[in-house]
Amino acid sequence: SDMIALPDPSTWRILPWRPQENAVAAMFCDILTPDEMPFEGDARFVLRRNIERAAKMGFTYYVAPEIEYFYFRDSEGTEPLDQGGYFDQDATDLATELRRDTVLTLEELGIPVESSHHEVAPSQHEIDLRYTDALTMADTVMTYRLVVKEIAMRHDYYATFMPKPVAGVNGSGMHVHQSLFKGNGNAFFDAEAPYQLSDTARWFIAGLMRHAGEITAVTNQWTNSYKRLIPGYEAPTYVSWAVVNRSDLIRVPAYKQGREASRRIEYRAPDPACNPYLAF
């Protein structure tokens, strides 16, 4: 249409095409007004605008989410597919087969998967995506959630990203590992600083803590989100940070010598039902 200004073709990502029955295509785009200006209510534009602000400061913002979800027999959500626990790997489990199928499908779509495993609660699973820039990752999260649900539906089961579908067990989070780079260097890394965290990293943590209340309203946007954020289930309930500890709002993963590029922080409040563009 002559009403729509197409983005620079150099920014397009072309996926390999394989002829299939009932093949579908997905397209991510930016919403414009009739005057061909970005629509301010477009969540993708909100993220793009903040990425540009970071770029003017010399930073590239990278994220890597750990996205948890549940499988159930049907949409009633009363019967789980397995009774596994943390890191259980039973090849005969229906849920394990579904997760493996999902990982293979994501890879076929050009989405790199870092790892996958069974989570703490029965029938709760997690697939971790390899870090990339925040806008690409937000698009990827949208595809990820669709793929998880479609693979489950294909086998007549049901997958949900509801933060707390079952009382008395762990809820589902979307822990976001994040870092800032300047050029090819990790701005969060300082070999001489405590925990190898640079001043930039500490200021970043301080900002997250200072604005934790407002951020939570965006990253945990449903009434059900707050049924997850209660004591006893590895979900954060206090504005705090710590090295390694998994019950704090912000966790600083242990540093391994020679892996300066991986120095990062993990923000643990978000849940997988959020809007990833606004969350990132």
Coordinates of C-alpha atoms in Angstrom, one line a residue:
S1 CA 0.0 0.0 0.0
D2 CA 1.2 3.6 -0.7
M3 CA 0.1 4.4 2.8
I4 CA 2.8 2.2 4.4
A5 CA 6.5 3.0 4.5
L6 CA 8.4 -0.3 4.4
P7 CA 11.5 -0.5 6.7
D8 CA 15.0 -0.8 5.3
P9 CA 15.2 -4.3 3.6
S10 CA 18.7 -4.8 5.3
T11 CA 16.8 -5.2 8.6
W12 CA 14.6 -8.0 7.3
R13 CA 15.2 -11.5 8.6
I14 CA 14.6 -14.2 5.9
L15 CA 13.8 -17.7 7.1
P16 CA 14.4 -20.8 4.9
W17 CA 11.2 -22.0 3.1
R18 CA 10.2 -25.6 3.0
P19 CA 7.1 -26.6 1.2
Q20 CA 4.6 -28.1 3.6
E21 CA 0.9 -28.9 3.8
N22 CA -1.1 -26.1 5.6
A23 CA 2.0 -23.9 5.7
V24 CA 1.6 -20.5 7.2
A25 CA 3.7 -17.3 7.3
A26 CA 4.3 -14.9 10.2
M27 CA 5.3 -11.3 9.8
F28 CA 6.3 -8.8 12.4
C29 CA 5.7 -5.1 11.6
D30 CA 5.5 -1.7 13.1
I31 CA 2.1 0.1 13.3
L32 CA 1.9 3.5 11.6
T33 CA -0.7 6.3 11.7
P34 CA -2.3 7.4 8.4
D35 CA 0.4 10.2 8.4
E36 CA 3.0 7.4 8.3
M37 CA 4.3 8.2 11.8
P38 CA 4.9 5.5 14.4
F39 CA 1.8 4.8 16.5
E40 CA 2.7 5.6 20.1
G41 CA 0.4 2.9 21.4
D42 CA 2.4 0.2 19.5
A43 CA 4.4 -1.8 22.1
R44 CA 7.0 -2.6 19.6
F45 CA 7.6 1.1 19.0
V46 CA 7.9 1.7 22.8
L47 CA 10.7 -0.9 22.9
R48 CA 12.4 0.5 19.8
R49 CA 12.3 4.0 21.2
N50 CA 14.0 2.9 24.4
I51 CA 16.6 0.9 22.5
E52 CA 17.4 4.0 20.5
R53 CA 17.8 6.0 23.8
A54 CA 20.3 3.3 24.9
A55 CA 22.1 3.4 21.6
K56 CA 22.6 7.2 22.0
M57 CA 24.4 6.4 25.3
G58 CA 26.6 3.9 23.4
F59 CA 24.8 0.8 24.7
T60 CA 23.3 -2.3 23.0
Y61 CA 20.8 -4.1 25.3
Y62 CA 20.9 -7.9 25.3
V63 CA 18.4 -10.2 26.9
A64 CA 18.0 -14.0 27.4
P65 CA 14.7 -15.0 29.0
E66 CA 14.0 -18.3 30.7
I67 CA 10.3 -19.0 29.9
E68 CA 8.4 -21.4 32.0
Y69 CA 5.0 -23.0 31.2
F70 CA 2.7 -25.9 32.1
Y71 CA 1.2 -28.7 30.1
F72 CA -2.3 -30.1 30.9
R73 CA -4.6 -32.7 29.4
D74 CA -7.1 -30.1 28.4
S75 CA -7.9 -26.4 28.8
E76 CA -9.6 -27.1 32.2
G77 CA -6.1 -27.2 33.7
T78 CA -6.9 -29.9 36.2
E79 CA -4.8 -32.9 35.0
P80 CA -1.0 -32.5 34.4
L81 CA 0.8 -34.6 31.9
D82 CA 3.6 -35.7 34.3
Q83 CA 4.6 -35.8 37.9
G84 CA 8.3 -34.9 37.3
G85 CA 10.4 -32.6 39.3
Y86 CA 13.4 -30.3 38.7
F87 CA 15.5 -31.5 35.8
D88 CA 13.7 -34.8 35.5
Q89 CA 14.4 -36.4 32.1
D90 CA 12.1 -39.3 31.4
A91 CA 12.1 -40.0 27.7
T92 CA 8.7 -41.8 28.0
D93 CA 6.9 -38.8 29.4
L94 CA 4.4 -37.2 27.1
A95 CA 5.5 -33.8 28.3
T96 CA 9.1 -34.5 27.6
E97 CA 8.2 -35.5 24.0
L98 CA 6.2 -32.3 23.6
R99 CA 9.1 -30.2 24.8
R100 CA 11.6 -31.9 22.5
D101 CA 9.2 -31.4 19.6
T102 CA 8.9 -27.7 20.5
V103 CA 12.7 -27.2 20.7
L104 CA 13.2 -28.8 17.2
T105 CA 10.4 -26.7 15.7
L106 CA 12.0 -23.5 17.2
E107 CA 15.3 -24.4 15.7
E108 CA 13.7 -25.0 12.3
L109 CA 12.3 -21.5 12.6
G110 CA 15.7 -20.1 13.1
I111 CA 15.3 -19.5 16.8
P112 CA 18.4 -20.6 18.7
V113 CA 17.6 -22.6 21.9
E114 CA 20.2 -22.5 24.7
S115 CA 18.7 -25.3 26.8
S116 CA 15.5 -26.9 28.0
H117 CA 14.5 -28.9 31.1
H118 CA 11.7 -29.9 33.4
E119 CA 10.9 -27.4 36.1
V120 CA 10.1 -27.8 39.8
A121 CA 6.3 -28.3 39.6
P122 CA 4.6 -31.4 38.0
S123 CA 4.1 -30.8 34.3
Q124 CA 6.1 -27.5 34.4
H125 CA 8.7 -27.0 31.7
E126 CA 11.2 -24.4 30.6
I127 CA 13.0 -23.6 27.3
D128 CA 15.8 -21.0 27.5
L129 CA 16.5 -18.9 24.4
R130 CA 20.0 -17.8 23.4
Y131 CA 20.6 -14.1 24.2
T132 CA 20.2 -11.5 21.5
D133 CA 19.2 -7.9 21.2
A134 CA 15.9 -7.0 23.0
L135 CA 13.8 -6.2 19.9
T136 CA 14.7 -9.5 18.2
M137 CA 14.1 -11.3 21.4
A138 CA 10.7 -9.8 22.0
D139 CA 9.6 -10.9 18.5
T140 CA 11.0 -14.3 19.3
V141 CA 9.1 -14.6 22.6
M142 CA 5.9 -14.0 20.6
T143 CA 6.8 -16.8 18.3
Y144 CA 8.0 -19.1 21.1
R145 CA 4.6 -18.9 23.0
L146 CA 2.7 -19.6 19.8
V147 CA 4.9 -22.7 19.0
V148 CA 4.6 -24.1 22.5
K149 CA 0.8 -23.9 22.3
E150 CA 0.6 -25.1 18.7
I151 CA 2.7 -28.2 19.4
A152 CA 0.6 -29.1 22.4
M153 CA -2.6 -28.6 20.4
R154 CA -1.3 -30.8 17.6
H155 CA -1.1 -33.6 20.2
D156 CA -4.5 -32.8 21.7
Y157 CA -3.0 -31.3 24.9
Y158 CA -3.0 -27.8 26.3
A159 CA -0.1 -25.5 27.2
T160 CA -0.4 -22.4 29.3
F161 CA 1.8 -19.4 30.3
M162 CA -0.5 -18.5 33.1
P163 CA 1.8 -17.4 36.0
K164 CA 0.1 -19.5 38.7
P165 CA -2.3 -22.1 37.2
V166 CA -2.0 -24.4 40.2
A167 CA -2.1 -23.4 43.9
G168 CA 0.5 -25.1 46.2
V169 CA 3.2 -25.5 43.6
N170 CA 5.7 -23.2 41.9
G171 CA 4.3 -20.7 39.4
S172 CA 5.8 -19.9 36.0
G173 CA 8.3 -17.1 35.7
M174 CA 10.1 -15.4 32.8
H175 CA 13.5 -14.7 34.4
V176 CA 15.3 -12.2 32.2
H177 CA 19.1 -12.4 32.0
Q178 CA 20.3 -9.0 30.7
S179 CA 23.5 -7.0 30.0
L180 CA 24.7 -3.9 28.2
F181 CA 27.4 -3.9 25.7
K182 CA 29.6 -1.1 24.3
G183 CA 30.8 -2.2 21.0
N184 CA 32.1 -5.8 21.5
G185 CA 32.8 -5.3 25.2
N186 CA 30.4 -6.2 28.1
A187 CA 29.8 -3.0 30.0
F188 CA 28.8 -5.0 33.0
F189 CA 32.2 -6.6 33.4
D190 CA 35.1 -5.2 35.5
A191 CA 37.8 -7.6 36.4
E192 CA 38.9 -5.5 39.4
A193 CA 35.5 -4.8 41.0
P194 CA 33.7 -7.0 43.6
Y195 CA 31.9 -9.9 41.8
Q196 CA 33.4 -8.5 38.6
L197 CA 30.4 -6.1 38.4
S198 CA 31.3 -2.7 36.8
D199 CA 29.9 0.6 38.0
T200 CA 27.5 0.5 35.1
A201 CA 26.2 -2.9 36.2
R202 CA 25.7 -1.7 39.8
W203 CA 23.9 1.4 38.6
F204 CA 21.7 -0.8 36.4
I205 CA 20.8 -2.9 39.4
A206 CA 20.1 0.2 41.5
G207 CA 17.8 1.5 38.8
L208 CA 15.8 -1.8 38.7
M209 CA 15.5 -1.7 42.5
R210 CA 14.5 2.0 42.6
H211 CA 11.7 1.5 40.1
A212 CA 10.8 -2.1 41.0
G213 CA 7.2 -1.2 41.9
E214 CA 6.5 0.5 38.6
I215 CA 8.4 -2.1 36.6
T216 CA 6.3 -4.9 38.2
A217 CA 3.1 -3.3 37.1
V218 CA 4.3 -3.9 33.5
T219 CA 6.1 -7.2 33.8
N220 CA 3.4 -8.8 36.0
Q221 CA 0.2 -7.4 34.4
W222 CA -2.5 -9.9 35.5
T223 CA -4.3 -10.5 38.7
N224 CA -3.0 -14.1 38.6
S225 CA 0.6 -12.7 38.4
Y226 CA 0.4 -11.8 42.1
K227 CA -0.6 -15.3 43.1
R228 CA 2.9 -16.3 42.0
L229 CA 4.8 -13.6 43.9
I230 CA 4.4 -15.1 47.3
P231 CA 6.9 -16.6 49.7
G232 CA 8.1 -20.2 49.5
Y233 CA 8.0 -20.8 45.8
E234 CA 11.3 -19.3 44.5
A235 CA 9.5 -16.2 43.4
P236 CA 10.8 -12.8 44.6
T237 CA 8.8 -11.0 47.3
Y238 CA 11.3 -8.3 48.4
V239 CA 13.3 -5.7 46.5
S240 CA 16.7 -7.2 47.0
W241 CA 19.7 -8.4 45.1
A242 CA 22.3 -11.2 45.8
V243 CA 25.0 -13.3 44.2
V244 CA 23.7 -16.7 43.2
N245 CA 20.6 -16.7 45.6
R246 CA 17.5 -17.6 43.6
S247 CA 14.9 -16.1 45.9
D248 CA 15.9 -12.4 45.4
L249 CA 14.4 -10.0 42.8
I250 CA 17.8 -9.7 41.2
R251 CA 20.3 -12.5 41.0
V252 CA 23.9 -12.1 39.9
P253 CA 25.0 -15.5 38.4
A254 CA 28.4 -16.8 39.4
Y255 CA 31.3 -15.6 37.3
K256 CA 33.5 -18.1 35.5
Q257 CA 37.0 -17.1 34.5
G258 CA 37.4 -16.3 30.8
R259 CA 33.7 -15.7 30.2
E260 CA 33.7 -11.9 30.5
A261 CA 31.0 -11.6 27.8
S262 CA 28.5 -13.5 30.0
R263 CA 28.7 -11.2 33.0
R264 CA 25.0 -10.3 33.5
I265 CA 22.2 -9.9 35.9
E266 CA 19.0 -11.9 36.2
Y267 CA 15.7 -10.1 36.9
R268 CA 13.3 -12.7 38.4
A269 CA 9.9 -11.0 38.8
P270 CA 8.5 -11.1 35.2
D271 CA 6.1 -13.9 34.2
P272 CA 5.6 -15.4 30.8
A273 CA 2.1 -13.9 30.3
C274 CA 3.6 -10.4 30.1
N275 CA 3.9 -8.2 27.0
P276 CA 7.6 -8.9 26.1
Y277 CA 8.0 -5.6 24.2
L278 CA 7.0 -3.6 27.3
A279 CA 8.8 -5.8 29.7
F280 CA 12.1 -5.6 27.9

